[in-house]
Amino acid sequence: MGTEEHAAMSAGGDSDCYVLGFQELDETQVAVVGGKGAQLGELSRIEGIRVPPGFCVTTDAFRRVIGQAPSIDDRLDRLSRLNPGDRNAIRELSAEIRRTLEGIAMPDDVATAITLALARLGEQAAYAVRSSATAEDLPTASFAGQHDTYLNIVGPAAILEHVSRSWASLFTERAVTYRLRNGFDHRKVDMAVVVQQMVFPHAAGILFTADPVTSNRKVASVEAGFGLGEALVSGRVNADVYKVRDGEVVAKAVGTKRLAVCAAPAGGTQEQTIEAERQEQPALTDAQVVRLARLGRRVEAHFGRPQDIEWCLVDDGFQIVQSRPITTLFPIPAAGDGENHVYVSVGHQQMMTDPMKPLGLSVHQLIALPTMHEAGGRLFVDVAKRLASPATRAGTLTALGTSDPLIGDALQTILDRGDFIPSIPDDVAGGPPAGGAPAPIETDPAIVAELVERNQASVAVLERDIRTKSGTALFDFILADIQELKRILVDPQSMRVIMAGMEATWWLNEQLEAWLGEKNAADTLAQSVPHNVTSEMGLALLDVADVIRPYPDVVAFLQQVEDEDFLDELPGLAGGREARDAIRAYLDKYGMRCVGEIDITRPRWSERPSTLMPVLVGNIKNFEPGAGPRRFEQGRREAWEKEQELLERLRALSDGERKADDTKRMIDRVRTFNGYREYPKYGIVSRHFVYKQALLAEAERLVQAGVLRDKEDSFYLTFQELAEAVRTNEADDQLITRRKDAFRSYQALTPPRVLTSEGEVIAGAYNRADLPSGALIGLPVSAGTVEGRARVILDMADAEFAPDDILVTAYTDPSWSPVFVAIKGLVTEVGGLMTHGAVIAREYGLPAVVGVEHATRLIRDGQRIRLHGTDGYVEILT
């Protein structure tokens, strides 16, 4: 680029550079030329990749223009306060901003810089004018299709006009909504513009270097059509679709391509009908597809991640006009050994599929008994070796499939392929068979009482001893205590109790259906069992409501709670001391719990008691005094009556006395042991909170020393990294910032139940055909059929219910139990037969269906639904 051109592009001072050629750009210059511009500059540097020439109008030019519209500041403030769902307000305000920007005359020096760059490339050539925002084509957010692109623009005047339009497209309704939904600050996003010579291809389309349907990183997907790629990108034509693996086309579907988008003689584009004999001809030969996929792998290798590439075929040569990261792929756990792995989601077993912060991930990995692998802020267990060994395969499939049929079916799908999991000798797999039967145990309630007492005593010792620990000694102490926790978790007696309850439940369901045709009989028999700390937690909040209900001033105050200091304000109200003491007593016993509690970084109820107030106020309004004890006694009575009914029916059968005696023994085991099922997690979470308080005290010391900006920045370090920061009084602030950005991106990802080391997401199915048309299929975990109003709730803080309501949510870990007393039924997207939500639903006699995929999207808040908890499906009635 010549001296004259540099001068034109730098008018107004060296700090303002208005035009940069592709050859001057790389991926570090997103702030200057936007995501698309930076990607094109980087693409131009890759050997063997042809990119049509062009330049970028930089964000300096955009800021120069927007600076001439001071009224925009107020509008941006208003825009940032809008709800992403308020489409009318977004439409009106964004249109105002666009009109303002389009009405500003382009400064002469900016226009001169652009026209000089055009003269260098050929000012009468045709160009594509594309927006390139600084929050676009990023690894964490693509913004694909959110801003405007103009094709076949000819002549300097037209190009200047379309550059102005591209600036204004930063405020299209769709772009504004996308930023609001993804947490991007409108003021921090600038717009550059790409001006790139047009190519007029025989064929064009999109290449995904990872399969966009299955996420398999080893399969490239090519979509192709005739003419410009615009028809394909906008969905106006049925494209040819090719799948390429290991240099070979492994699948091909040729679409009927009735039209193509071509350049219009006067500029712009026009649709053109394709002759009938060409409509079903492939746009590319197989050899061309393979060659294109090979180019895609080269681009992917350069950027270090799978790419979504727009390509054109011109004279049998491919040109790349755009490449962006595929942001929807779920990351793969890093193995690095070249072996095949099958990863099963831990979150789906723990009823918490949200991403975890690094400290939470690392602490859970330290506590977990199997080795856990991290990806996308979630944890996974590799079951490949267990599936490979004949000795452990069946047990693994049974255990995981019984808990979650979708996981079981996905694993069976992998095995049925026959080529991903090789069979290995039994001795290679290691470990006992999954689900192996423990030694028998007597049906003795004292066994459970002793286990609970030992666990409580162990936590009390931890609370006492940790007070004297600080600095690096604290981290050594916690590591030692985690070994104590592991010892408790694998205690043979504890394992025998849990397995005895589960096996008795399975026995009852299987035998009573065979003998009496009674489905899921154990659901009713397991109501109101003793020692269930999670169900007791829900009933105890009803007792707190009883204390507060007589004091209307306190009730009114609790309805308006907004901060976490409200407990200190209660004594100023009539009945306030009683209310405060009752809430504090509840928090003393259960305050270590919270939604997503397996992540140590999540705010506990003791730290954020306002979370419980909507549920507590709902209990005050919707229940009469004494509801907690009555609810427990009602469940106990229903279980006893069901037991008597079943035993009487059994005695009337052939060999009835033996069947009744066997059934009675199993019922006793269910009622003796099932309550303890929830206790180990209560013990883990109790310890979590003790650890957390001590670690936050260390983080606060790092803040005082200027090592951390905020004590919660410690959540973005692993346990080991935080220990090192305490030891050295140093922390990597940039690492923490990167981790925060990564965590935000992980929140937009949906974790798969099953994922392979090739990145393929294996989706299981229920494989049931005996259901009404339109029914939403799930797993029956608590018997009964109910109709009611669907309440689609994703945050427990929004949990306000009427007696007719059925809760529909993503997942329910133990912290949701206080809500269960207030609802009529439960539908979740995640869950299994023995996960916490299912156990508590059965104990409360609450009909429930879990594992209903996309339930929170398919069911609208307020719709009437019918929930079939016995047969495992949901009908939408209105």
Coordinates of N, CA and C in Angstrom, one line a residue, residues 670-793:
V670 N -37.4 -51.7 52.6 CA -37.5 -50.4 51.9 C -37.7 -49.3 53.0
R671 N -38.6 -49.6 53.9 CA -38.9 -48.5 54.9 C -37.8 -48.3 55.9
T672 N -37.0 -49.3 56.1 CA -35.8 -49.2 57.0 C -34.6 -48.5 56.3
F673 N -34.4 -48.8 55.1 CA -33.1 -48.4 54.5 C -33.3 -47.2 53.5
N674 N -34.4 -47.0 52.8 CA -34.5 -46.0 51.8 C -34.2 -44.6 52.2
G675 N -34.6 -44.3 53.4 CA -34.4 -42.9 53.9 C -32.9 -42.5 53.9
Y676 N -32.0 -43.5 54.1 CA -30.6 -43.2 54.2 C -30.0 -42.9 52.9
R677 N -30.7 -43.2 51.8 CA -30.2 -43.0 50.4 C -29.7 -41.5 50.2
E678 N -30.4 -40.6 50.9 CA -30.1 -39.2 50.8 C -29.0 -38.7 51.7
Y679 N -28.6 -39.5 52.6 CA -27.7 -39.0 53.7 C -26.3 -38.7 53.2
P680 N -25.7 -39.6 52.4 CA -24.3 -39.4 52.0 C -24.1 -38.0 51.3
K681 N -25.0 -37.7 50.5 CA -24.9 -36.4 49.8 C -25.0 -35.2 50.8
Y682 N -25.9 -35.4 51.8 CA -26.0 -34.4 52.8 C -24.7 -34.2 53.6
G683 N -24.0 -35.3 53.8 CA -22.7 -35.3 54.4 C -21.6 -34.6 53.6
I684 N -21.7 -34.9 52.2 CA -20.7 -34.2 51.3 C -20.9 -32.7 51.3
V685 N -22.2 -32.3 51.2 CA -22.5 -30.9 51.1 C -22.2 -30.2 52.4
S686 N -22.4 -30.9 53.6 CA -22.1 -30.3 54.9 C -20.6 -30.0 54.9
R687 N -19.8 -30.9 54.4 CA -18.3 -30.7 54.4 C -17.9 -29.6 53.4
H688 N -18.6 -29.6 52.2 CA -18.4 -28.6 51.2 C -18.4 -27.2 51.9
F689 N -19.5 -26.9 52.7 CA -19.7 -25.6 53.2 C -18.6 -25.2 54.2
V690 N -18.2 -26.2 55.0 CA -17.1 -26.0 55.9 C -15.8 -25.6 55.1
Y691 N -15.5 -26.4 54.1 CA -14.3 -26.1 53.3 C -14.5 -24.7 52.7
K692 N -15.6 -24.4 52.1 CA -15.8 -23.1 51.4 C -15.6 -21.9 52.3
Q693 N -16.1 -22.0 53.5 CA -16.0 -20.8 54.4 C -14.5 -20.6 54.7
A694 N -13.7 -21.7 54.9 CA -12.3 -21.5 55.2 C -11.5 -21.0 54.0
L695 N -11.9 -21.5 52.8 CA -11.2 -21.1 51.6 C -11.5 -19.6 51.3
L696 N -12.8 -19.2 51.5 CA -13.1 -17.8 51.3 C -12.3 -16.9 52.2
A697 N -12.1 -17.3 53.4 CA -11.3 -16.5 54.4 C -9.9 -16.3 53.8
E698 N -9.3 -17.4 53.2 CA -8.0 -17.3 52.6 C -8.1 -16.3 51.4
A699 N -9.1 -16.5 50.6 CA -9.3 -15.6 49.4 C -9.4 -14.1 49.9
E700 N -10.1 -13.9 51.0 CA -10.2 -12.5 51.5 C -8.8 -12.0 51.8
R701 N -8.0 -12.8 52.4 CA -6.6 -12.4 52.7 C -5.8 -12.0 51.4
L702 N -6.1 -12.8 50.4 CA -5.4 -12.5 49.1 C -5.9 -11.1 48.5
V703 N -7.2 -10.9 48.7 CA -7.8 -9.6 48.3 C -7.1 -8.4 49.1
Q704 N -7.0 -8.6 50.4 CA -6.3 -7.5 51.2 C -4.9 -7.3 50.8
A705 N -4.2 -8.4 50.3 CA -2.8 -8.3 49.9 C -2.7 -7.8 48.5
G706 N -3.9 -7.6 47.8 CA -3.8 -7.1 46.4 C -3.5 -8.2 45.4
V707 N -3.6 -9.4 45.8 CA -3.3 -10.5 44.9 C -4.6 -10.8 44.0
L708 N -5.8 -10.8 44.6 CA -7.0 -11.0 43.9 C -7.8 -9.7 44.0
R709 N -8.6 -9.4 42.9 CA -9.5 -8.2 42.9 C -10.7 -8.5 43.8
D710 N -11.2 -9.7 43.8 CA -12.4 -10.0 44.6 C -12.3 -11.4 45.1
K711 N -12.8 -11.7 46.3 CA -12.6 -13.0 46.9 C -13.2 -14.1 46.0
E712 N -14.3 -13.8 45.3 CA -14.9 -14.8 44.4 C -14.1 -15.1 43.2
D713 N -13.1 -14.3 42.9 CA -12.2 -14.6 41.8 C -11.5 -15.9 42.1
S714 N -11.4 -16.3 43.4 CA -10.8 -17.6 43.8 C -11.6 -18.7 43.2
F715 N -12.9 -18.5 42.8 CA -13.7 -19.6 42.2 C -13.2 -20.0 40.9
Y716 N -12.4 -19.1 40.2 CA -11.9 -19.4 38.9 C -10.5 -20.0 38.9
L717 N -10.1 -20.4 40.0 CA -8.8 -21.1 40.2 C -9.2 -22.5 40.6
T718 N -8.4 -23.5 40.2 CA -8.6 -24.8 40.8 C -8.1 -24.8 42.2
F719 N -8.4 -25.9 43.0 CA -8.0 -26.0 44.3 C -6.5 -25.9 44.4
Q720 N -5.8 -26.6 43.5 CA -4.3 -26.6 43.5 C -3.8 -25.2 43.2
E721 N -4.4 -24.5 42.2 CA -4.0 -23.2 41.9 C -4.2 -22.2 43.0
L722 N -5.3 -22.3 43.7 CA -5.6 -21.5 44.8 C -4.6 -21.7 46.0
A723 N -4.2 -23.0 46.2 CA -3.2 -23.3 47.2 C -1.9 -22.6 46.8
E724 N -1.5 -22.7 45.5 CA -0.3 -22.1 45.1 C -0.3 -20.5 45.2
A725 N -1.5 -20.0 44.9 CA -1.6 -18.5 45.1 C -1.4 -18.1 46.6
V726 N -2.0 -18.9 47.5 CA -1.8 -18.6 48.9 C -0.3 -18.8 49.3
R727 N 0.3 -19.8 48.7 CA 1.7 -20.0 49.1 C 2.7 -18.9 48.6
T728 N 2.4 -18.5 47.3 CA 3.3 -17.5 46.7 C 2.8 -16.1 46.8
N729 N 1.6 -15.9 47.2 CA 1.0 -14.5 47.2 C 1.0 -14.0 45.8
E730 N 0.8 -14.8 44.8 CA 0.7 -14.4 43.4 C -0.5 -15.2 42.7
A731 N -1.2 -14.5 41.8 CA -2.2 -15.1 41.0 C -2.2 -14.5 39.6
D732 N -2.6 -15.3 38.6 CA -2.6 -14.9 37.2 C -3.9 -14.2 36.9
D733 N -4.0 -12.9 36.9 CA -5.2 -12.2 36.7 C -5.8 -12.4 35.3
Q734 N -4.9 -12.6 34.3 CA -5.3 -12.8 32.9 C -6.0 -14.2 32.8
L735 N -5.4 -15.2 33.6 CA -6.0 -16.5 33.6 C -7.4 -16.5 34.2
I736 N -7.6 -15.7 35.2 CA -8.9 -15.6 35.9 C -9.9 -15.0 34.9
T737 N -9.5 -13.9 34.2 CA -10.3 -13.3 33.2 C -10.7 -14.3 32.1
R738 N -9.7 -15.0 31.6 CA -10.1 -16.0 30.5 C -11.0 -17.1 31.1
R739 N -10.8 -17.5 32.3 CA -11.7 -18.5 32.9 C -13.2 -17.9 33.0
K740 N -13.3 -16.7 33.4 CA -14.6 -16.1 33.5 C -15.3 -16.0 32.1
D741 N -14.5 -15.7 31.1 CA -15.1 -15.7 29.7 C -15.5 -17.1 29.3
A742 N -14.7 -18.1 29.6 CA -15.0 -19.4 29.2 C -16.2 -19.9 30.0
F743 N -16.4 -19.6 31.2 CA -17.5 -20.0 32.0 C -18.8 -19.4 31.4
R744 N -18.8 -18.1 31.0 CA -19.9 -17.5 30.4 C -20.3 -18.3 29.1
S745 N -19.3 -18.7 28.3 CA -19.6 -19.4 27.1 C -20.2 -20.8 27.4
Y746 N -19.7 -21.4 28.5 CA -20.2 -22.8 28.8 C -21.7 -22.7 29.2
Q747 N -22.1 -21.6 29.7 CA -23.5 -21.5 30.2 C -24.5 -21.6 29.0
A748 N -24.0 -21.3 27.8 CA -24.9 -21.4 26.6 C -24.9 -22.8 26.0
L749 N -24.1 -23.7 26.5 CA -24.0 -25.1 26.0 C -24.9 -26.0 26.8
T750 N -25.4 -27.0 26.0 CA -26.2 -28.1 26.7 C -25.4 -29.3 26.7
P751 N -25.1 -29.8 27.9 CA -24.2 -31.0 28.0 C -24.9 -32.2 27.5
P752 N -24.2 -33.1 26.8 CA -24.8 -34.3 26.4 C -24.8 -35.4 27.5
R753 N -25.7 -36.3 27.4 CA -25.6 -37.4 28.3 C -24.4 -38.3 28.0
V754 N -24.2 -38.6 26.7 CA -23.1 -39.4 26.3 C -22.3 -38.7 25.2
L755 N -21.0 -38.8 25.3 CA -20.1 -38.1 24.3 C -18.9 -39.0 24.1
T756 N -18.5 -39.1 22.8 CA -17.4 -39.9 22.5 C -16.1 -39.0 22.4
S757 N -15.0 -39.7 22.3 CA -13.7 -38.9 22.2 C -13.6 -38.3 20.8
E758 N -14.5 -38.7 19.9 CA -14.5 -38.0 18.6 C -15.4 -36.8 18.6
G759 N -16.0 -36.5 19.7 CA -16.9 -35.4 19.9 C -18.3 -35.7 19.5
E760 N -18.6 -36.9 19.1 CA -20.0 -37.2 18.7 C -20.9 -37.3 19.9
V761 N -22.0 -36.6 19.8 CA -23.0 -36.7 20.9 C -24.0 -37.8 20.5
I762 N -24.1 -38.8 21.4 CA -25.0 -39.9 21.1 C -26.3 -39.7 21.9
A763 N -27.3 -39.5 21.2 CA -28.6 -39.2 21.8 C -29.4 -40.5 21.9
G764 N -29.7 -41.0 23.1 CA -30.5 -42.2 23.3 C -32.0 -41.9 23.0
A765 N -32.8 -43.0 23.0 CA -34.2 -42.8 22.8 C -34.9 -43.8 23.7
Y766 N -36.2 -43.5 24.0 CA -37.0 -44.4 24.9 C -37.6 -45.6 24.2
N767 N -37.7 -45.5 22.9 CA -38.1 -46.7 22.1 C -39.5 -47.2 22.6
R768 N -40.4 -46.3 22.7 CA -41.8 -46.8 23.2 C -42.8 -46.3 22.1
A769 N -43.7 -47.2 21.8 CA -44.7 -46.9 20.8 C -46.1 -46.9 21.4
D770 N -46.3 -47.1 22.7 CA -47.6 -47.4 23.3 C -48.2 -46.1 23.9
L771 N -47.9 -45.0 23.3 CA -48.3 -43.7 24.0 C -49.2 -42.9 23.1
P772 N -50.0 -42.0 23.6 CA -50.9 -41.2 22.8 C -50.1 -40.3 21.9
S773 N -50.7 -39.9 20.8 CA -50.0 -39.0 19.8 C -49.7 -37.7 20.5
G774 N -48.5 -37.2 20.3 CA -48.1 -35.9 20.8 C -47.6 -35.9 22.2
A775 N -47.6 -37.1 22.9 CA -47.2 -37.2 24.3 C -45.7 -37.0 24.4
L776 N -45.3 -36.3 25.4 CA -43.8 -36.1 25.7 C -43.4 -37.3 26.6
I777 N -42.4 -38.0 26.1 CA -42.0 -39.3 26.7 C -40.9 -39.0 27.8
G778 N -41.0 -39.7 28.9 CA -40.0 -39.6 29.9 C -39.9 -40.9 30.7
L779 N -39.3 -40.8 31.9 CA -39.1 -42.0 32.7 C -40.0 -41.9 33.9
P780 N -40.9 -42.9 34.1 CA -41.8 -42.8 35.3 C -41.0 -43.1 36.6
V781 N -41.0 -42.2 37.5 CA -40.3 -42.4 38.7 C -41.1 -42.3 40.0
S782 N -42.4 -41.8 39.9 CA -43.3 -41.8 41.0 C -44.7 -41.8 40.5
A783 N -45.4 -42.8 41.0 CA -46.7 -43.2 40.4 C -47.8 -42.2 40.6
G784 N -48.8 -42.2 39.7 CA -50.0 -41.4 39.9 C -50.2 -40.6 38.6
T785 N -51.5 -40.2 38.4 CA -51.8 -39.4 37.2 C -52.5 -38.1 37.8
V786 N -52.0 -37.0 37.3 CA -52.6 -35.7 37.8 C -52.7 -34.7 36.6
E787 N -53.7 -33.8 36.7 CA -53.8 -32.7 35.8 C -53.6 -31.4 36.5
G788 N -53.0 -30.4 35.9 CA -52.8 -29.1 36.5 C -52.2 -28.1 35.6
R789 N -51.9 -27.0 36.2 CA -51.3 -25.9 35.4 C -49.8 -26.1 35.5
A790 N -49.2 -26.0 34.3 CA -47.7 -26.1 34.2 C -47.1 -24.8 34.7
R791 N -46.1 -25.0 35.6 CA -45.3 -23.8 36.0 C -43.9 -24.1 35.6
V792 N -43.5 -23.5 34.5 CA -42.1 -23.7 34.0 C -41.2 -22.7 34.7
I793 N -40.4 -23.3 35.6 CA -39.5 -22.6 36.6 C -38.1 -23.0 36.4

